[in-house]
Protein backbone atom coordinates (compact mmCIF):
# COMPACT_ATOMS: atom_id res chain seq x y z
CA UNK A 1 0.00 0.00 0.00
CA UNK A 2 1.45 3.00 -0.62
CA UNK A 3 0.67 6.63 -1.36
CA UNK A 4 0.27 8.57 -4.60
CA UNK A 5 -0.82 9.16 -7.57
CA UNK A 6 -1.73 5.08 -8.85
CA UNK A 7 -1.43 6.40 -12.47
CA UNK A 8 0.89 9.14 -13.93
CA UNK A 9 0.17 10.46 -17.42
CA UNK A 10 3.57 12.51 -19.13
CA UNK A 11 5.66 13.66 -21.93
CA UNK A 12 8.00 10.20 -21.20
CA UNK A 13 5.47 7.96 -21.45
CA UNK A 14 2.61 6.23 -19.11
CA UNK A 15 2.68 4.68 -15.15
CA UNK A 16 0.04 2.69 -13.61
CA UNK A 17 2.32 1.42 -10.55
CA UNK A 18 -0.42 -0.71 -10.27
CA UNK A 19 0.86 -3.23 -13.46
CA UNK A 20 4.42 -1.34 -14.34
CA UNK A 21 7.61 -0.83 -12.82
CA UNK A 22 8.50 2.14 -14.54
CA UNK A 23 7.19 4.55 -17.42
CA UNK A 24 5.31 2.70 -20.85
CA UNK A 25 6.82 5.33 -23.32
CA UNK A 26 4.37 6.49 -26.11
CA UNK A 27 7.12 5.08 -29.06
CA UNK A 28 5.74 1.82 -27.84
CA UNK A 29 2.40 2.70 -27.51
CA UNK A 30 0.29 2.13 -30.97
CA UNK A 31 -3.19 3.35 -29.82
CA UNK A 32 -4.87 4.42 -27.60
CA UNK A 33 -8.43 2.79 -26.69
CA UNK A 34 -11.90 3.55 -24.28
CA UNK A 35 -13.63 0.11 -23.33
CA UNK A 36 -16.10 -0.50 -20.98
CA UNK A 37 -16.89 -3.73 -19.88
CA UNK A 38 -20.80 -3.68 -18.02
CA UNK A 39 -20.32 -0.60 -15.88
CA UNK A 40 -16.54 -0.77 -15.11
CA UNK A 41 -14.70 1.39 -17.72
CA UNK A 42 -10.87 0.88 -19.08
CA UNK A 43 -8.06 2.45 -21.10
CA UNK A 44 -6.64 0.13 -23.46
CA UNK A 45 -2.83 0.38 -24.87
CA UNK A 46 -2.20 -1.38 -27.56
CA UNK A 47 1.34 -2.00 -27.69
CA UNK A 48 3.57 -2.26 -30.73
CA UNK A 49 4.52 -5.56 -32.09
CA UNK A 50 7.75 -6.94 -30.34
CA UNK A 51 7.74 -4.42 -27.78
CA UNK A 52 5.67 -5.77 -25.24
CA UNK A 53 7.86 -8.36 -23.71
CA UNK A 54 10.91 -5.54 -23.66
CA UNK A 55 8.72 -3.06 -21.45
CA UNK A 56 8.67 -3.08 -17.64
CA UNK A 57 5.82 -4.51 -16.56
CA UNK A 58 5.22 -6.02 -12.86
CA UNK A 59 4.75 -9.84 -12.83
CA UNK A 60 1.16 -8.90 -12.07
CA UNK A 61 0.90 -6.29 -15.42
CA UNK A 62 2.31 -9.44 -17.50
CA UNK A 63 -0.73 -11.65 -16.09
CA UNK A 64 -3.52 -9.07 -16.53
CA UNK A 65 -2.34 -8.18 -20.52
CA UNK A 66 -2.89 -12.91 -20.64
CA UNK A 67 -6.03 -12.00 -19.72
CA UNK A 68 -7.30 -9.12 -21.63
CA UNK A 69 -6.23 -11.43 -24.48
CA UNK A 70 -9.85 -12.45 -24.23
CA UNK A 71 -11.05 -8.93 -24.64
CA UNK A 72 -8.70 -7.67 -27.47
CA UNK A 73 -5.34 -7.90 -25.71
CA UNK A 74 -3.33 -5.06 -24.81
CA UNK A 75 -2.17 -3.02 -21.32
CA UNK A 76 -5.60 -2.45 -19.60
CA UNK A 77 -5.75 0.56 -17.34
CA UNK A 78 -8.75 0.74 -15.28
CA UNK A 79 -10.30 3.16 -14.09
CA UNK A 80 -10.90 2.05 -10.31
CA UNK A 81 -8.61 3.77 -7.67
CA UNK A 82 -8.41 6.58 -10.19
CA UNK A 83 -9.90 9.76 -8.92
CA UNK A 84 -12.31 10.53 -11.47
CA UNK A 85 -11.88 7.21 -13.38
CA UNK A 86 -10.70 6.74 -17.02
CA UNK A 87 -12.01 10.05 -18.15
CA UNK A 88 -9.50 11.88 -15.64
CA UNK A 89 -7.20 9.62 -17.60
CA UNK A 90 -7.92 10.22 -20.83
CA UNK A 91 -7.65 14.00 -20.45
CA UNK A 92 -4.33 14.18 -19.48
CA UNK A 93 -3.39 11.96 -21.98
CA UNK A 94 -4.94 14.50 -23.81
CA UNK A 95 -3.64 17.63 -22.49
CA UNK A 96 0.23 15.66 -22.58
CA UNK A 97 -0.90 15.32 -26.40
CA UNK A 98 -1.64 18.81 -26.91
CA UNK A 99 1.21 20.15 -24.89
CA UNK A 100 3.63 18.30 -27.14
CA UNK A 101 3.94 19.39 -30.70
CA UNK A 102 5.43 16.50 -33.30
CA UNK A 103 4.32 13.23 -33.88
CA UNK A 104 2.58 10.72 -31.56
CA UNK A 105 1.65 7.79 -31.16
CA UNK A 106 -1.99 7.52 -30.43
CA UNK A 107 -5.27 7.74 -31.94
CA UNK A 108 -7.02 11.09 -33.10
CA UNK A 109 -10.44 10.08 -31.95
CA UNK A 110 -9.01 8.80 -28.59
């Protein structure tokens, strides 16, 4: 248990210390999705081919992206334990978007 912020969204890249040891940088990130799954809502990163087993996710992030297999695969971040849930999420990813001028690696619609 510890304190702070359980998902960081920055110029570098993407930290749920929940399933990662470290930062996800956006090279490796291909898109960027919204699911929702009944009433429990998710951000999905889909990872670029052959990068996935090179990026630093926790034994427990490596077992939760076997399981989202069934869903569409990718790096699931949910939005419980987030204050104000995936959408809080999704607009920083946003605002780190729009702050940083070049390309990127996500969707437009996302």
């Amino acid at each position: 248990m510890r304190r702070g912020p359980v998902v960081s969204v920055s110029p570098e890249g993407v930290f749920d210390r929940r399933r990662s040891t470290d930062w996800i940088p956006w090279h490796a990130i291909a898109a960027v999705d919204e699911i929702a799954i009944g009433t429990q809502g998710f951000i999905q990163l889909q990872v670029r081919p052959g990068l996935a087993d090179h990026l630093p996710w926790s034994r427990r992030g490596r077992w939760h992206a076997r399981l989202n297999g069934m869903h569409g695969g990718g790096y699931w971040i949910a939005g419980q334990e987030v204050r104000g849930g995936t959408r809080a999420v999704l607009d920083a990813i946003a605002q780190v978007r729009a702050a940083s001028r070049g390309p990127r690696t996500l969707n437009p619609d996302s």
